[in-house]
C-alpha cells in the first residue's frame, strides 16, 4: 500500500503542476490580448489626433484662402455702382367688375385765347368765343373788337366697357365734355360752372354698333392736331348723332361700314339765313364708307343719301340730298409721328354735315312751298412735322364754298354764307408723358353772298393733361 501510495504521489503532483501552467498560460494570453487591444486603441487615437490636426491645418489654410477671396469679392462689389432699383410692375389697364373690363380716361384742358375781329364783336359766353366757328365771324362793318378768354370747358371724360358673353364681344362707350351743352351755362364773373354735354354713347355687339357716335360719313383721321376744338371747321365733315352701323372686314386692311343715321333737316327760309331745326323727317339718312388702313397710311371714301323735309301749315315739302367725301392720311416716317392728312367733300343738301352747318341743308320758299337746293364743296389739309422728341409743328388750311339754286334771287341770299377759309400754324411740346403745351395762331375769313365780309385773328395757348 505504501508503495502504491508512493507511486501515485508523483503523478498527482505532476497533474497539479500541469494544471497550474495551463492556467498561467491562459492568464498570459488574456493579458497579451488586452495589451494588444490597448496598443491598437492607442494607435487609433494617435491616428485620429493626427487626422484632426491635419484637418484643422487644412481648415485654417482654407479659411485664410476664403477670407482673402471674400476680401477680394467685397472690394470688387464695392467698386461697382449700386444697381438700379427694380422697376415697379406696370399698372393694370383698367379694372374688372364681374366679366367686364372698365377703363376711365379723358383729359383736362385749359385754353386761353386772344382774338381780334375786324368787323364787329362776338357775344360773350357764345360758342364763337370758345373756338373758331366761321359762321360767327362778324361781317357787319362795325368797329373792330379784341377779346381775351380762358376756359376749361373743353375738358373731356370717357368710360370704356369691354366684355365677352357667350362668345360675343360686347363693348360700351360713354363720352362727355362741357363745351357744347345747350343748357344753362356758368357765369365768367363768379363760378364758371358749365353743364356736361353728351358727345358719344354707344354699344357694340360683334360687328354692330348701336348708339350715338361720329357719323359714318366722317373720316375723323383728317382732323388736325390743334389747340382749337375742331381745327379748320369750315372744311371738314363734323357730325355726332344716333345711328345703327354694321362694319364688315373685307380683308387687306379694308372695312366696309353701312349705317342708318338720325335724320334732321336744318333749313333756312327765303330771305332769312337763320337755320331752323324742323323735326319733320320721316326717312333715316343712309351712309356707306369704305376705309383702308395700311403701313403707309389710311384712305376713306364715304357716300351719303338723305331726304330733307319741311312741313309748313300742314303742307310738306321735301328734296333729296347726296354727298361724297374722300379723305386720307400719309405717314411721313416709320414711327408715324409725322403725317399729311386731307379731306375733300362735295354734296347737295347736306349742309348740316359739313362745317357745323355753315350752309343750310336747303332753302324753303313759302310762296312756292318748295325747298331749293344748296350745294357745298369743302376741303381741309394738314401736315404734322416732328422737330425733335416731344416737339412738333402742325400746319393746316381749310375752305368751304356754297352754291345756291338759280331760282333764288341774289337779293334774297344777300345775308347767306358764301364761303369761308382759314389757315393756322401751331407748336406743341410734350415735356413729360401725357402733358401737352401748345401755342397756335389762326387767321380766318368769311364772306356773304351780298359781298359783306369779315376776318378774325386768334392766338391760343393750351395746357392739356391726358389720362
GROMACS .gro file of N, CA and C in nm, residues 178-278:
model
  303
  178UNK      N    1  -6.789  11.964  -7.158
  178UNK     CA    2  -6.870  12.074  -7.107
  178UNK      C    3  -6.882  12.188  -7.208
  179UNK      N    4  -6.841  12.159  -7.333
  179UNK     CA    5  -6.834  12.263  -7.434
  179UNK      C    6  -6.967  12.289  -7.504
  180UNK      N    7  -7.037  12.185  -7.544
  180UNK     CA    8  -7.150  12.202  -7.637
  180UNK      C    9  -7.287  12.191  -7.573
  181UNK      N   10  -7.295  12.192  -7.442
  181UNK     CA   11  -7.425  12.181  -7.377
  181UNK      C   12  -7.512  12.302  -7.407
  182UNK      N   13  -7.638  12.278  -7.448
  182UNK     CA   14  -7.728  12.390  -7.475
  182UNK      C   15  -7.796  12.443  -7.349
  183UNK      N   16  -7.768  12.383  -7.235
  183UNK     CA   17  -7.836  12.422  -7.111
  183UNK      C   18  -7.779  12.549  -7.051
  184UNK      N   19  -7.816  12.575  -6.926
  184UNK     CA   20  -7.771  12.694  -6.855
  184UNK      C   21  -7.620  12.690  -6.836
  185UNK      N   22  -7.554  12.793  -6.880
  185UNK     CA   23  -7.409  12.798  -6.871
  185UNK      C   24  -7.366  12.883  -6.751
  186UNK      N   25  -7.240  12.868  -6.714
  186UNK     CA   26  -7.189  12.939  -6.598
  186UNK      C   27  -7.156  13.083  -6.628
  187UNK      N   28  -7.136  13.157  -6.522
  187UNK     CA   29  -7.100  13.297  -6.534
  187UNK      C   30  -6.950  13.311  -6.520
  188UNK      N   31  -6.886  13.384  -6.612
  188UNK     CA   32  -6.743  13.406  -6.602
  188UNK      C   33  -6.709  13.499  -6.485
  189UNK      N   34  -6.808  13.570  -6.434
  189UNK     CA   35  -6.783  13.663  -6.324
  189UNK      C   36  -6.762  13.592  -6.192
  190UNK      N   37  -6.821  13.472  -6.177
  190UNK     CA   38  -6.816  13.407  -6.046
  190UNK      C   39  -6.769  13.262  -6.054
  191UNK      N   40  -6.860  13.168  -6.080
  191UNK     CA   41  -6.827  13.026  -6.062
  191UNK      C   42  -6.772  12.956  -6.185
  192UNK      N   43  -6.801  13.006  -6.305
  192UNK     CA   44  -6.758  12.939  -6.428
  192UNK      C   45  -6.801  12.792  -6.430
  193UNK      N   46  -6.923  12.766  -6.388
  193UNK     CA   47  -6.976  12.630  -6.388
  193UNK      C   48  -7.049  12.600  -6.518
  194UNK      N   49  -7.025  12.483  -6.576
  194UNK     CA   50  -7.084  12.450  -6.705
  194UNK      C   51  -7.145  12.311  -6.702
  195UNK      N   52  -7.250  12.293  -6.781
  195UNK     CA   53  -7.322  12.166  -6.784
  195UNK      C   54  -7.246  12.061  -6.865
  196UNK      N   55  -7.249  11.935  -6.820
  196UNK     CA   56  -7.190  11.829  -6.903
  196UNK      C   57  -7.273  11.808  -7.029
  197UNK      N   58  -7.206  11.778  -7.139
  197UNK     CA   59  -7.272  11.759  -7.268
  197UNK      C   60  -7.235  11.621  -7.323
  198UNK      N   61  -7.337  11.545  -7.363
  198UNK     CA   62  -7.313  11.413  -7.422
  198UNK      C   63  -7.246  11.428  -7.558
  199UNK      N   64  -7.136  11.358  -7.575
  199UNK     CA   65  -7.069  11.353  -7.705
  199UNK      C   66  -7.097  11.220  -7.775
  200UNK      N   67  -7.061  11.113  -7.709
  200UNK     CA   68  -7.080  10.981  -7.770
  200UNK      C   69  -7.128  10.884  -7.663
  201UNK      N   70  -7.218  10.793  -7.702
  201UNK     CA   71  -7.269  10.690  -7.612
  201UNK      C   72  -7.320  10.575  -7.698
  202UNK      N   73  -7.244  10.466  -7.702
  202UNK     CA   74  -7.285  10.356  -7.790
  202UNK      C   75  -7.244  10.222  -7.731
  203UNK      N   76  -7.306  10.117  -7.784
  203UNK     CA   77  -7.269   9.980  -7.752
  203UNK      C   78  -7.236   9.908  -7.882
  204UNK      N   79  -7.145   9.812  -7.871
  204UNK     CA   80  -7.107   9.730  -7.986
  204UNK      C   81  -7.126   9.583  -7.952
  205UNK      N   82  -7.191   9.512  -8.042
  205UNK     CA   83  -7.209   9.368  -8.030
  205UNK      C   84  -7.148   9.307  -8.156
  206UNK      N   85  -7.030   9.248  -8.140
  206UNK     CA   86  -6.955   9.197  -8.255
  206UNK      C   87  -6.936   9.308  -8.358
  207UNK      N   88  -6.999   9.298  -8.475
  207UNK     CA   89  -6.978   9.397  -8.581
  207UNK      C   90  -7.083   9.508  -8.581
  208UNK      N   91  -7.175   9.504  -8.488
  208UNK     CA   92  -7.285   9.602  -8.486
  208UNK      C   93  -7.258   9.711  -8.384
  209UNK      N   94  -7.294   9.834  -8.421
  209UNK     CA   95  -7.284   9.948  -8.330
  209UNK      C   96  -7.421  10.012  -8.317
  210UNK      N   97  -7.464  10.035  -8.192
  210UNK     CA   98  -7.593  10.098  -8.164
  210UNK      C   99  -7.569  10.214  -8.067
  211UNK      N  100  -7.613  10.333  -8.102
  211UNK     CA  101  -7.598  10.446  -8.012
  211UNK      C  102  -7.556  10.571  -8.085
  212UNK      N  103  -7.494  10.663  -8.011
  212UNK     CA  104  -7.450  10.791  -8.067
  212UNK      C  105  -7.300  10.789  -8.085
  213UNK      N  106  -7.257  10.819  -8.208
  213UNK     CA  107  -7.114  10.817  -8.240
  213UNK      C  108  -7.088  10.917  -8.352
  214UNK      N  109  -6.962  10.931  -8.390
  214UNK     CA  110  -6.931  11.009  -8.509
  214UNK      C  111  -7.008  10.952  -8.627
  215UNK      N  112  -7.060  11.037  -8.712
  215UNK     CA  113  -7.129  10.990  -8.830
  215UNK      C  114  -7.037  10.901  -8.913
  216UNK      N  115  -7.094  10.797  -8.970
  216UNK     CA  116  -7.017  10.708  -9.057
  216UNK      C  117  -6.962  10.783  -9.177
  217UNK      N  118  -7.025  10.895  -9.214
  217UNK     CA  119  -6.982  10.975  -9.328
  217UNK      C  120  -6.851  11.048  -9.299
  218UNK      N  121  -6.814  11.059  -9.173
  218UNK     CA  122  -6.696  11.137  -9.135
  218UNK      C  123  -6.573  11.050  -9.120
  219UNK      N  124  -6.463  11.097  -9.176
  219UNK     CA  125  -6.332  11.037  -9.155
  219UNK      C  126  -6.259  11.121  -9.051
  220UNK      N  127  -6.259  11.074  -8.927
  220UNK     CA  128  -6.204  11.154  -8.817
  220UNK      C  129  -6.052  11.168  -8.825
  221UNK      N  130  -5.987  11.080  -8.901
  221UNK     CA  131  -5.842  11.087  -8.913
  221UNK      C  132  -5.792  11.213  -8.981
  222UNK      N  133  -5.883  11.286  -9.049
  222UNK     CA  134  -5.842  11.410  -9.117
  222UNK      C  135  -5.834  11.528  -9.023
  223UNK      N  136  -5.891  11.517  -8.903
  223UNK     CA  137  -5.888  11.630  -8.810
  223UNK      C  138  -5.745  11.655  -8.765
  224UNK      N  139  -5.697  11.778  -8.776
  224UNK     CA  140  -5.557  11.807  -8.740
  224UNK      C  141  -5.538  11.820  -8.590
  225UNK      N  142  -5.414  11.807  -8.546
  225UNK     CA  143  -5.381  11.837  -8.406
  225UNK      C  144  -5.381  11.988  -8.390
  226UNK      N  145  -5.467  12.037  -8.303
  226UNK     CA  146  -5.486  12.181  -8.292
  226UNK      C  147  -5.520  12.217  -8.149
  227UNK      N  148  -5.491  12.340  -8.111
  227UNK     CA  149  -5.538  12.391  -7.983
  227UNK      C  150  -5.688  12.415  -7.989
  228UNK      N  151  -5.742  12.430  -8.109
  228UNK     CA  152  -5.883  12.459  -8.130
  228UNK      C  153  -5.967  12.334  -8.108
  229UNK      N  154  -6.094  12.356  -8.080
  229UNK     CA  155  -6.187  12.246  -8.054
  229UNK      C  156  -6.204  12.158  -8.178
  230UNK      N  157  -6.204  12.217  -8.297
  230UNK     CA  158  -6.219  12.142  -8.422
  230UNK      C  159  -6.091  12.151  -8.504
  231UNK      N  160  -6.047  12.273  -8.533
  231UNK     CA  161  -5.928  12.291  -8.614
  231UNK      C  162  -5.960  12.297  -8.762
  232UNK      N  163  -6.010  12.411  -8.811
  232UNK     CA  164  -6.048  12.420  -8.952
  232UNK      C  165  -6.189  12.372  -8.975
  233UNK      N  166  -6.285  12.429  -8.902
  233UNK     CA  167  -6.422  12.378  -8.903
  233UNK      C  168  -6.487  12.382  -9.040
  234UNK      N  169  -6.464  12.488  -9.120
  234UNK     CA  170  -6.537  12.504  -9.245
  234UNK      C  171  -6.511  12.393  -9.345
  235UNK      N  172  -6.394  12.327  -9.338
  235UNK     CA  173  -6.357  12.231  -9.441
  235UNK      C  174  -6.381  12.086  -9.409
  236UNK      N  175  -6.436  12.054  -9.293
  236UNK     CA  176  -6.445  11.914  -9.252
  236UNK      C  177  -6.589  11.870  -9.228
  237UNK      N  178  -6.614  11.743  -9.258
  237UNK     CA  179  -6.738  11.680  -9.211
  237UNK      C  180  -6.726  11.668  -9.059
  238UNK      N  181  -6.833  11.706  -8.988
  238UNK     CA  182  -6.824  11.707  -8.842
  238UNK      C  183  -6.965  11.688  -8.785
  239UNK      N  184  -6.999  11.563  -8.752
  239UNK     CA  185  -7.132  11.530  -8.700
  239UNK      C  186  -7.122  11.414  -8.603
  240UNK      N  187  -7.186  11.426  -8.488
  240UNK     CA  188  -7.210  11.314  -8.397
  240UNK      C  189  -7.361  11.298  -8.384
  241UNK      N  190  -7.411  11.174  -8.397
  241UNK     CA  191  -7.555  11.154  -8.393
  241UNK      C  192  -7.587  11.006  -8.368
  242UNK      N  193  -7.712  10.977  -8.327
  242UNK     CA  194  -7.753  10.837  -8.309
  242UNK      C  195  -7.752  10.762  -8.442
  243UNK      N  196  -7.716  10.634  -8.435
  243UNK     CA  197  -7.704  10.555  -8.558
  243UNK      C  198  -7.707  10.406  -8.527
  244UNK      N  199  -7.728  10.329  -8.632
  244UNK     CA  200  -7.711  10.184  -8.630
  244UNK      C  201  -7.614  10.151  -8.742
  245UNK      N  202  -7.502  10.086  -8.708
  245UNK     CA  203  -7.397  10.065  -8.807
  245UNK      C  204  -7.349   9.920  -8.806
  246UNK      N  205  -7.323   9.869  -8.926
  246UNK     CA  206  -7.265   9.736  -8.942
  246UNK      C  207  -7.130   9.751  -9.009
  247UNK      N  208  -7.026   9.691  -8.951
  247UNK     CA  209  -6.890   9.701  -9.004
  247UNK      C  210  -6.843   9.563  -9.048
  248UNK      N  211  -6.807   9.551  -9.176
  248UNK     CA  212  -6.767   9.422  -9.233
  248UNK      C  213  -6.623   9.427  -9.281
  249UNK      N  214  -6.531   9.356  -9.216
  249UNK     CA  215  -6.393   9.349  -9.266
  249UNK      C  216  -6.390   9.283  -9.403
  250UNK      N  217  -6.317   9.345  -9.496
  250UNK     CA  218  -6.310   9.295  -9.633
  250UNK      C  219  -6.176   9.229  -9.662
  251UNK      N  220  -6.084   9.233  -9.568
  251UNK     CA  221  -5.951   9.177  -9.589
  251UNK      C  222  -5.854   9.281  -9.642
  252UNK      N  223  -5.727   9.259  -9.618
  252UNK     CA  224  -5.625   9.350  -9.666
  252UNK      C  225  -5.630   9.487  -9.603
  253UNK      N  226  -5.680   9.496  -9.479
  253UNK     CA  227  -5.687   9.624  -9.409
  253UNK      C  228  -5.806   9.709  -9.448
  254UNK      N  229  -5.902   9.653  -9.522
  254UNK     CA  230  -6.018   9.729  -9.571
  254UNK      C  231  -6.144   9.688  -9.494
  255UNK      N  232  -6.225   9.786  -9.457
  255UNK     CA  233  -6.350   9.762  -9.386
  255UNK      C  234  -6.462   9.842  -9.451
  256UNK      N  235  -6.577   9.779  -9.468
  256UNK     CA  236  -6.695   9.845  -9.522
  256UNK      C  237  -6.792   9.873  -9.407
  257UNK      N  238  -6.831  10.000  -9.392
  257UNK     CA  239  -6.926  10.042  -9.290
  257UNK      C  240  -7.058  10.082  -9.357
  258UNK      N  241  -7.168  10.027  -9.310
  258UNK     CA  242  -7.301  10.061  -9.360
  258UNK      C  243  -7.385  10.106  -9.242
  259UNK      N  244  -7.460  10.217  -9.258
  259UNK     CA  245  -7.532  10.271  -9.144
  259UNK      C  246  -7.660  10.341  -9.185
  260UNK      N  247  -7.756  10.338  -9.093
  260UNK     CA  248  -7.872  10.428  -9.098
  260UNK      C  249  -7.856  10.521  -8.979
  261UNK      N  250  -7.875  10.651  -9.003
  261UNK     CA  251  -7.845  10.751  -8.901
  261UNK      C  252  -7.960  10.848  -8.883
  262UNK      N  253  -7.956  10.915  -8.769
  262UNK     CA  254  -8.065  11.006  -8.733
  262UNK      C  255  -8.084  11.115  -8.839
  263UNK      N  256  -8.208  11.135  -8.889
  263UNK     CA  257  -8.232  11.242  -8.985
  263UNK      C  258  -8.269  11.371  -8.914
  264UNK      N  259  -8.224  11.481  -8.966
  264UNK     CA  260  -8.265  11.612  -8.917
  264UNK      C  261  -8.236  11.714  -9.026
  265UNK      N  262  -8.334  11.798  -9.054
  265UNK     CA  263  -8.320  11.898  -9.161
  265UNK      C  264  -8.299  12.035  -9.100
  266UNK      N  265  -8.186  12.095  -9.134
  266UNK     CA  266  -8.157  12.231  -9.089
  266UNK      C  267  -8.172  12.326  -9.208
  267UNK      N  268  -8.288  12.384  -9.223
  267UNK     CA  269  -8.317  12.467  -9.340
  267UNK      C  270  -8.323  12.615  -9.304
  268UNK      N  271  -8.300  12.697  -9.406
  268UNK     CA  272  -8.320  12.841  -9.395
  268UNK      C  273  -8.445  12.877  -9.474
  269UNK      N  274  -8.498  12.995  -9.448
  269UNK     CA  275  -8.615  13.043  -9.521
  269UNK      C  276  -8.575  13.152  -9.619
  270UNK      N  277  -8.655  13.169  -9.719
  270UNK     CA  278  -8.630  13.269  -9.823
  270UNK      C  279  -8.606  13.406  -9.759
  271UNK      N  280  -8.487  13.463  -9.783
  271UNK     CA  281  -8.454  13.595  -9.731
  271UNK      C  282  -8.408  13.597  -9.587
  272UNK      N  283  -8.404  13.483  -9.519
  272UNK     CA  284  -8.365  13.477  -9.377
  272UNK      C  285  -8.267  13.361  -9.356
  273UNK      N  286  -8.140  13.389  -9.333
  273UNK     CA  287  -8.040  13.282  -9.325
  273UNK      C  288  -8.042  13.201  -9.195
  274UNK      N  289  -8.116  13.246  -9.095
  274UNK     CA  290  -8.119  13.172  -8.968
  274UNK      C  291  -8.169  13.029  -8.992
  275UNK      N  292  -8.103  12.932  -8.930
  275UNK     CA  293  -8.136  12.792  -8.953
  275UNK      C  294  -8.248  12.745  -8.862
  276UNK      N  295  -8.336  12.663  -8.917
  276UNK     CA  296  -8.448  12.605  -8.843
  276UNK      C  297  -8.430  12.454  -8.834
  277UNK      N  298  -8.439  12.400  -8.714
  277UNK     CA  299  -8.433  12.255  -8.695
  277UNK      C  300  -8.577  12.205  -8.696
  278UNK      N  301  -8.620  12.149  -8.809
  278UNK     CA  302  -8.762  12.128  -8.833
  278UNK      C  303  -8.821  12.007  -8.761
   0.00000   0.00000   0.00000
